Short mmCIF file of C-alpha atoms in Angstrom, two decimals:
data_model
loop_
_atom_site.label_atom_id
_atom_site.label_comp_id
_atom_site.label_asym_id
_atom_site.label_seq_id
_atom_site.Cartn_x
_atom_site.Cartn_y
_atom_site.Cartn_z
CA MET D 1 -5.15 -4.91 0.07
CA LYS D 2 -2.62 -3.38 2.36
CA LYS D 3 -2.17 -4.34 5.94
CA LYS D 4 -3.23 -1.93 8.63
CA ILE D 5 -0.67 0.50 9.92
CA VAL D 6 -1.10 2.81 12.85
CA ALA D 7 0.46 6.26 12.71
CA ALA D 8 1.03 7.52 16.22
CA PHE D 9 2.05 11.08 16.85
CA CYS D 10 2.27 13.70 19.57
CA LEU D 11 0.41 16.89 18.72
CA THR D 12 -2.01 19.28 20.36
CA ILE D 13 -5.00 17.65 18.69
CA VAL D 14 -7.67 15.21 19.71
CA LEU D 15 -8.45 12.38 17.27
CA THR D 16 -11.13 9.72 17.24
CA ALA D 17 -11.15 6.70 15.00
CA GLY D 18 -13.73 4.19 13.80
CA GLY D 19 -13.35 0.82 12.16
CA CYS D 20 -14.31 -0.07 8.60
CA SER D 21 -13.46 -2.41 5.80
CA GLY D 22 -11.82 -1.59 2.51
CA GLY D 23 -10.19 -2.96 -0.56
CA GLY D 24 -7.99 -2.14 -3.50
CA ILE D 25 -8.63 -0.06 -6.54
CA SER D 26 -11.31 -2.39 -7.87
CA SER D 27 -14.93 -2.03 -6.89
CA GLN D 28 -14.91 -4.97 -4.48
CA ALA D 29 -14.45 -4.27 -0.78
CA ALA D 30 -12.19 -6.52 1.28
CA SER D 31 -13.60 -9.65 2.79
CA SER D 32 -12.40 -9.00 6.30
CA LYS D 33 -13.51 -6.23 8.65
CA ASN D 34 -10.78 -3.99 10.02
CA GLN D 35 -11.24 -2.16 13.29
CA ALA D 36 -9.48 1.05 14.15
CA GLN D 37 -7.21 1.04 17.13
CA THR D 38 -5.08 3.46 19.09
CA VAL D 39 -1.53 2.86 20.19
CA SER D 40 -0.51 3.18 23.79
CA GLY D 41 3.01 3.21 25.11
CA SER D 42 5.66 5.26 26.81
CA GLU D 43 5.61 7.91 24.10
CA THR D 44 2.01 7.75 22.95
CA SER D 45 -1.31 7.42 24.68
CA SER D 46 -4.73 6.24 23.68
CA GLY D 47 -7.19 8.71 22.21
CA SER D 48 -9.16 8.85 25.44
CA GLU D 49 -6.11 10.14 27.26
CA ALA D 50 -5.23 12.76 24.68
CA SER D 51 -7.11 15.72 26.08
CA GLY D 52 -4.62 17.02 28.63
CA ALA D 53 -2.48 20.14 28.48
CA SER D 54 0.31 18.32 26.64
CA GLU D 55 -1.65 15.77 24.64
CA ASN D 56 -0.24 12.64 23.11
CA SER D 57 -2.70 11.27 20.60
CA SER D 58 -3.03 8.48 18.09
CA ILE D 59 -4.60 8.20 14.69
CA SER D 60 -5.54 4.88 13.17
CA SER D 61 -4.06 4.34 9.75
CA SER D 62 -5.92 1.11 9.36
CA GLU D 63 -8.97 1.45 7.20
CA GLY D 64 -10.62 3.71 9.72
CA ALA D 65 -11.81 7.28 9.55
CA ALA D 66 -10.35 9.99 11.76
CA SER D 67 -11.25 13.56 12.53
CA ALA D 68 -9.08 16.23 14.09
CA SER D 69 -9.53 19.68 15.52
CA SER D 70 -6.79 21.99 16.72
CA SER D 71 -6.66 22.89 20.40
CA ASP D 72 -4.74 26.00 19.50
CA ALA D 73 -6.41 28.45 17.11
CA ALA D 74 -3.03 29.81 16.11
CA ASP D 75 -1.96 26.35 14.93
CA ALA D 76 -4.24 25.85 11.91
CA SER D 77 -5.06 22.32 10.79
CA SER D 78 -7.51 20.54 8.55
CA SER D 79 -8.49 16.87 8.40
CA ARG D 80 -11.02 15.11 6.23
CA ASP D 81 -12.48 11.61 5.93
CA ILE D 82 -12.99 10.37 2.37
CA PHE D 83 -14.34 7.14 0.94
CA ALA D 84 -12.67 6.32 -2.38
CA MET D 85 -10.84 3.44 -4.07
CA ASP D 86 -13.18 1.25 -2.04
CA THR D 87 -11.64 2.18 1.28
CA TYR D 88 -11.87 4.83 3.99
CA MET D 89 -9.17 7.48 3.93
CA THR D 90 -8.06 10.39 6.08
CA VAL D 91 -5.96 13.32 4.91
CA THR D 92 -4.61 15.77 7.47
CA ALA D 93 -2.53 18.91 7.02
CA TYR D 94 -1.17 21.57 9.38
CA GLY D 95 -0.36 25.20 8.72
CA PRO D 96 -1.98 28.34 7.26
CA ASN D 97 -2.89 26.66 3.95
CA ALA D 98 -4.06 23.39 5.48
CA GLU D 99 -7.68 23.64 4.37
CA THR D 100 -6.75 24.48 0.79
CA ALA D 101 -4.34 21.55 0.72
CA VAL D 102 -6.96 19.14 2.02
CA ASP D 103 -9.54 20.43 -0.49
CA GLN D 104 -7.12 19.79 -3.34
CA ALA D 105 -6.15 16.40 -1.90
CA GLN D 106 -9.78 15.28 -1.93
CA GLN D 107 -10.21 16.45 -5.52
CA GLU D 108 -7.09 14.51 -6.54
CA ILE D 109 -8.23 11.32 -4.81
CA GLU D 110 -11.62 11.47 -6.52
CA ARG D 111 -10.06 12.24 -9.89
CA LEU D 112 -7.65 9.30 -9.73
CA ASP D 113 -10.33 6.95 -8.43
CA ALA D 114 -12.54 7.77 -11.43
CA LEU D 115 -9.57 7.31 -13.75
CA LEU D 116 -8.15 4.03 -12.45
CA SER D 117 -10.96 1.93 -11.00
CA THR D 118 -11.39 -1.41 -12.77
CA GLY D 119 -14.90 -1.62 -11.37
CA GLU D 120 -16.19 1.53 -13.05
CA GLU D 121 -17.03 0.94 -16.71
CA THR D 122 -16.33 4.58 -17.57
CA SER D 123 -12.81 4.63 -16.10
CA GLU D 124 -9.84 4.79 -18.41
CA VAL D 125 -8.49 1.45 -17.21
CA ALA D 126 -11.86 -0.32 -17.57
CA ARG D 127 -12.24 1.01 -21.11
CA MET D 128 -8.76 -0.22 -22.04
CA ASN D 129 -9.56 -3.65 -20.63
CA ALA D 130 -12.82 -3.79 -22.58
CA ASN D 131 -11.21 -2.63 -25.83
CA GLY D 132 -7.89 -4.47 -25.66
CA GLY D 133 -5.94 -1.25 -25.32
CA GLY D 134 -6.29 2.47 -25.87
CA THR D 135 -4.79 5.91 -25.41
CA LEU D 136 -3.18 6.71 -22.08
CA SER D 137 -3.58 9.84 -20.03
CA GLU D 138 -0.54 11.36 -18.34
CA ASP D 139 -1.29 9.52 -15.09
CA THR D 140 -1.88 6.10 -16.61
CA ALA D 141 1.17 6.45 -18.85
CA TYR D 142 3.27 7.19 -15.78
CA LEU D 143 1.79 4.27 -13.87
CA LEU D 144 2.29 1.93 -16.81
CA GLU D 145 5.95 2.91 -17.15
CA ARG D 146 6.56 2.48 -13.42
CA SER D 147 4.73 -0.86 -13.49
CA LEU D 148 6.78 -2.15 -16.41
CA ASP D 149 9.99 -1.00 -14.70
CA LEU D 150 8.99 -2.91 -11.57
CA TYR D 151 8.02 -5.93 -13.65
CA GLU D 152 11.53 -5.98 -15.09
CA SER D 153 13.42 -5.28 -11.86
CA THR D 154 11.47 -7.94 -9.92
CA ASN D 155 11.79 -10.51 -12.71
CA GLY D 156 8.06 -10.55 -13.31
CA VAL D 157 6.92 -10.69 -9.69
CA PHE D 158 5.14 -7.34 -9.92
CA ASP D 159 2.69 -7.88 -12.75
CA ILE D 160 -0.24 -5.58 -13.57
CA ALA D 161 -1.47 -8.19 -16.08
CA ILE D 162 -2.43 -10.58 -13.25
CA TYR D 163 -6.05 -9.35 -13.38
CA PRO D 164 -7.56 -12.42 -15.17
CA ILE D 165 -6.20 -14.69 -12.43
CA MET D 166 -7.43 -12.37 -9.68
CA ASP D 167 -10.85 -12.41 -11.35
CA ALA D 168 -10.88 -16.22 -11.48
CA TRP D 169 -10.31 -16.36 -7.72
CA GLY D 170 -13.13 -13.84 -7.20
CA PHE D 171 -10.98 -11.13 -5.66
CA THR D 172 -12.27 -8.56 -8.15
CA THR D 173 -15.95 -9.30 -7.55
CA GLY D 174 -16.30 -10.92 -4.14
CA ASN D 175 -17.57 -14.16 -5.72
CA TYR D 176 -14.78 -16.18 -4.16
CA THR D 177 -13.91 -19.63 -5.44
CA VAL D 178 -10.88 -21.85 -5.89
CA PRO D 179 -10.34 -22.13 -9.64
CA SER D 180 -9.43 -25.47 -11.11
CA ASP D 181 -5.88 -26.20 -12.18
CA GLU D 182 -7.14 -26.25 -15.77
CA THR D 183 -8.62 -22.77 -15.39
CA ILE D 184 -5.40 -21.37 -13.97
CA GLU D 185 -3.30 -23.00 -16.68
CA SER D 186 -5.56 -21.51 -19.35
CA LEU D 187 -5.31 -18.01 -17.86
CA LEU D 188 -1.60 -17.85 -17.03
CA PRO D 189 -0.64 -17.10 -20.67
CA LEU D 190 -2.80 -13.95 -20.43
CA THR D 191 -0.93 -12.62 -17.39
CA ASP D 192 2.45 -11.69 -18.78
CA ALA D 193 3.16 -7.96 -18.78
CA ASN D 194 5.62 -8.54 -21.62
CA ASP D 195 2.53 -8.86 -23.82
CA ILE D 196 1.51 -5.26 -23.11
CA ILE D 197 2.61 -3.39 -26.23
CA TYR D 198 3.38 0.19 -25.25
CA ASP D 199 3.78 2.94 -27.83
CA LYS D 200 5.39 5.68 -25.79
CA ASP D 201 5.47 8.22 -28.62
CA ASN D 202 1.72 7.97 -29.11
CA ALA D 203 0.94 7.28 -25.43
CA SER D 204 -1.07 4.16 -26.23
CA ILE D 205 -1.10 0.47 -25.45
CA ARG D 206 -2.60 -2.67 -26.88
CA PHE D 207 -2.67 -6.21 -25.59
CA ALA D 208 -0.97 -8.92 -27.63
CA LYS D 209 -3.48 -11.57 -26.56
CA GLU D 210 -7.25 -11.43 -26.46
CA GLY D 211 -8.56 -11.63 -22.92
CA MET D 212 -5.68 -9.75 -21.30
CA LYS D 213 -6.57 -7.13 -18.71
CA ILE D 214 -4.56 -4.89 -16.42
CA ASP D 215 -5.08 -3.47 -12.95
CA PHE D 216 -3.04 -0.74 -11.24
CA GLY D 217 -4.45 -1.74 -7.84
CA GLY D 218 -1.02 -2.84 -6.60
CA ILE D 219 0.46 0.59 -7.16
CA ALA D 220 -2.32 3.18 -7.44
CA LYS D 221 -2.79 4.12 -3.80
CA GLY D 222 0.94 4.63 -3.36
CA TYR D 223 0.90 6.87 -6.42
CA THR D 224 -2.09 8.75 -5.01
CA SER D 225 -0.45 9.34 -1.64
CA GLY D 226 2.62 10.65 -3.44
CA ARG D 227 0.46 13.04 -5.47
CA ILE D 228 -1.16 14.33 -2.29
CA ALA D 229 2.26 14.84 -0.70
CA ASP D 230 3.21 16.93 -3.76
CA ILE D 231 0.02 18.97 -3.38
CA TYR D 232 0.76 19.58 0.28
CA ARG D 233 4.22 20.86 -0.53
CA GLU D 234 2.91 23.07 -3.33
CA CYS D 235 0.50 24.59 -0.79
CA GLY D 236 3.33 25.22 1.65
CA VAL D 237 2.32 22.45 4.04
CA THR D 238 5.36 21.14 5.85
CA SER D 239 3.55 18.79 8.26
CA GLY D 240 0.89 16.36 7.13
CA LEU D 241 -0.43 12.82 7.34
CA ILE D 242 -1.95 10.87 4.44
CA ASN D 243 -3.76 7.64 5.27
CA LEU D 244 -5.26 5.89 2.27
CA GLY D 245 -6.83 2.82 3.81
CA GLY D 246 -3.63 1.71 5.49
CA ASN D 247 -1.20 3.18 2.97
CA VAL D 248 0.48 5.84 5.10
CA GLN D 249 2.60 8.70 3.83
CA VAL D 250 3.89 11.43 6.11
CA VAL D 251 4.94 14.88 4.94
CA GLY D 252 7.75 16.56 6.81
CA THR D 253 7.83 16.12 10.56
CA LYS D 254 5.28 16.67 13.29
CA THR D 255 4.60 20.33 14.05
CA ASP D 256 7.03 20.26 16.97
CA GLY D 257 9.84 19.20 14.62
CA SER D 258 10.10 15.61 15.84
CA LYS D 259 9.62 12.59 13.63
CA TRP D 260 6.31 10.88 13.05
CA ARG D 261 5.90 7.51 14.77
CA VAL D 262 4.32 4.82 12.62
CA ALA D 263 3.41 1.51 14.22
CA VAL D 264 2.96 -1.61 12.12
CA GLN D 265 0.08 -3.77 13.33
CA SER D 266 0.67 -7.40 14.14
CA PRO D 267 -0.98 -9.91 11.79
CA GLU D 268 -1.74 -12.08 14.82
CA ALA D 269 -3.92 -9.58 16.69
CA GLU D 270 -5.69 -6.35 15.82
CA ASP D 271 -4.86 -4.82 19.20
CA ASP D 272 -1.12 -5.49 18.94
CA TYR D 273 1.63 -4.20 16.71
CA LEU D 274 5.03 -5.41 15.61
CA GLY D 275 6.98 -2.26 16.34
CA VAL D 276 7.18 1.48 15.87
CA LEU D 277 9.12 3.34 13.20
CA SER D 278 10.23 6.96 13.64
CA THR D 279 10.27 8.65 10.24
CA ALA D 280 9.76 11.82 8.22
CA ASP D 281 8.87 12.46 4.57
CA ARG D 282 8.31 8.77 3.89
CA ALA D 283 5.64 6.38 2.71
CA VAL D 284 5.17 3.36 4.99
CA ILE D 285 3.17 0.66 3.24
CA THR D 286 2.58 -2.90 4.42
CA SER D 287 1.21 -5.99 2.71
CA GLY D 288 0.01 -9.20 4.32
CA GLY D 289 -2.13 -12.04 3.06
CA TYR D 290 -4.18 -12.38 6.24
CA GLU D 291 -6.49 -9.39 5.74
CA ARG D 292 -8.10 -10.10 2.41
CA TYR D 293 -8.90 -13.75 2.04
CA PHE D 294 -11.58 -16.39 1.95
CA GLU D 295 -11.80 -19.92 3.30
CA GLN D 296 -12.96 -23.01 1.46
CA ALA D 297 -12.94 -26.55 2.83
CA GLY D 298 -10.96 -25.32 5.83
CA VAL D 299 -8.18 -23.76 3.74
CA ARG D 300 -7.48 -20.04 3.73
CA TYR D 301 -6.70 -18.38 0.39
CA HIS D 302 -5.36 -14.82 0.38
CA HIS D 303 -5.31 -12.27 -2.41
CA ILE D 304 -1.56 -11.88 -2.99
CA ILE D 305 -1.18 -14.06 -6.06
CA ASP D 306 2.17 -15.33 -7.27
CA PRO D 307 2.08 -14.66 -11.04
CA SER D 308 4.38 -17.62 -11.70
CA THR D 309 1.85 -20.11 -10.29
CA GLY D 310 -1.52 -18.36 -10.29
CA HIS D 311 -1.95 -19.34 -6.63
CA PRO D 312 -1.64 -17.31 -3.41
CA ALA D 313 2.00 -16.72 -2.54
CA ASN D 314 3.41 -19.06 0.09
CA ASN D 315 7.07 -18.24 0.57
CA GLY D 316 7.36 -17.99 4.33
CA LEU D 317 6.48 -14.33 4.96
CA VAL D 318 3.36 -13.06 6.69
CA SER D 319 4.06 -9.33 6.54
CA VAL D 320 6.18 -6.95 4.46
CA THR D 321 6.55 -3.24 5.14
CA ILE D 322 8.26 -0.91 2.68
CA VAL D 323 9.62 2.49 3.75
CA SER D 324 10.49 4.87 0.93
CA ALA D 325 10.32 8.49 -0.13
CA ASP D 326 8.54 7.16 -3.23
CA GLY D 327 4.98 6.06 -2.42
CA THR D 328 4.51 4.44 -5.82
CA LEU D 329 7.59 2.28 -5.33
CA ALA D 330 6.63 1.39 -1.75
CA ASP D 331 3.20 0.22 -2.83
CA GLY D 332 4.51 -1.96 -5.65
CA LEU D 333 7.31 -3.51 -3.63
CA SER D 334 5.22 -4.38 -0.57
CA THR D 335 3.45 -7.18 -2.45
CA SER D 336 6.46 -8.03 -4.60
CA LEU D 337 8.76 -8.78 -1.66
CA PHE D 338 5.95 -10.72 0.02
CA ILE D 339 5.81 -12.99 -3.02
CA MET D 340 9.61 -13.29 -3.21
CA GLY D 341 10.10 -14.60 0.32
CA LYS D 342 12.74 -13.51 2.83
CA ASP D 343 15.97 -14.47 1.08
CA LYS D 344 15.08 -13.07 -2.33
CA ALA D 345 13.54 -9.99 -0.71
CA ALA D 346 16.77 -9.35 1.19
CA GLU D 347 18.82 -9.74 -1.98
CA TYR D 348 16.50 -7.37 -3.84
CA TRP D 349 16.94 -4.78 -1.09
CA ARG D 350 20.71 -5.10 -1.22
CA ALA D 351 20.58 -4.31 -4.94
CA HIS D 352 18.25 -1.31 -4.38
CA SER D 353 19.08 -0.16 -0.85
CA ASP D 354 19.30 3.47 -1.93
CA GLU D 355 15.59 3.40 -2.90
CA PHE D 356 13.82 1.82 0.07
CA ASP D 357 14.06 -0.05 3.37
CA THR D 358 11.94 -2.91 4.58
CA ILE D 359 10.59 -4.77 7.60
CA LEU D 360 9.80 -8.46 7.05
CA GLU D 361 8.02 -10.87 9.36
CA ASP D 362 8.32 -14.60 8.78
CA GLU D 363 5.96 -17.41 9.77
CA ASP D 364 7.87 -17.92 13.04
CA GLY D 365 7.24 -14.31 14.11
CA VAL D 366 10.83 -13.18 13.59
CA LEU D 367 11.30 -9.67 12.23
CA TYR D 368 13.98 -8.76 9.71
CA VAL D 369 14.78 -5.05 9.44
CA THR D 370 17.15 -3.53 6.89
CA GLU D 371 20.03 -1.62 8.41
CA GLY D 372 18.94 1.69 6.88
CA ILE D 373 16.06 1.97 9.37
CA ALA D 374 17.28 -0.34 12.13
CA ASP D 375 18.08 2.53 14.50
CA ASP D 376 14.65 4.09 13.94
CA PHE D 377 12.59 0.93 14.54
CA THR D 378 11.77 -0.37 18.00
CA SER D 379 10.07 -3.67 18.76
CA GLU D 380 9.61 -6.16 21.57
CA HIS D 381 9.68 -9.00 19.02
CA GLU D 382 12.80 -10.93 18.05
CA THR D 383 14.47 -8.75 15.44
CA LYS D 384 17.37 -9.39 13.10
CA ILE D 385 19.10 -6.81 10.93
CA ILE D 386 19.56 -7.35 7.21
CA ARG D 387 22.91 -5.81 6.27
CA LYS D 388 24.28 -4.77 2.91
CA ASP D 389 27.32 -7.01 3.33
CA GLY D 390 25.10 -10.10 3.33
CA ASP D 391 24.95 -10.77 7.06
CA THR D 392 21.62 -10.99 8.89
#
């Protein structure tokens, strides 16, 4: 489950937000409740203060719902709240074709949810898991190829075959438990994406080992937000906000031509945030282990599982934000870099700095921001810059 993000922007609209809980692509909602919040500051104001002649307003991009109405009839806009992929979503578009774009966005969300959900027996992914493989649609073939590419580039850290381990921990069903070491050892051989046999010519897969299952939950919402961004552009929308339960993707700039402002919430407090990023035409997706977890015998266990151990990742990071033009990539890398830890995450960025930027927070509360977005990110927290030349 992705950490809450707050997208703050200055427009002539009034927005209200409500809290809710949500989860990944499976049918199980997250274990922790997330409350919507507004951001206040020198350049943004809370929702209650956003009704003046030159309004500054905020929209929660946590798992909250938001509604918007234009204060200027000549400045058409459309916003819709949707529940899908087990989370609350808001899609907002501005311009003459805004309503058409939002209509099509909702249809696309519902289509992909029905296609990819592991919790729906009729979905394509659930049928493949039940049958040990099957024929892929265009969407699932694309997601599989991107997933296998990420598996290779991250040296197995991003692994869609982790599903049996996730199930053993109860993160797919909500029946949380700490599996025995023997259980984990017996399941680890089933969680290697190298054992997914992909026939690209026939668009089909089969699993090399009985009991293997896959889940696109670590990448599907990023793919979905990217698809909606494409729909917006096809409809002529040049300003839009896509919030899929905390996965934020912005299209173009705000209607006044300035950049969107996206604030990353602090893992320590729901009413605080780590900093604010000014951006345009980017996905901003954050992962943290503190939002979806359970406690047993006084120990907290979060849902970001290290596929090399079968246990929750514990490599010194508490939050990872990925900023990229590619929502699919941003979604996959947010959990991958979290599992890697700071040093390996920084090295991975240096090797792929043309594809994404990142904001890392370690257990001591120190932020590490890659130099590609350093000038666009402001924070009151201690911040260090990760540079391409190896200095931090």
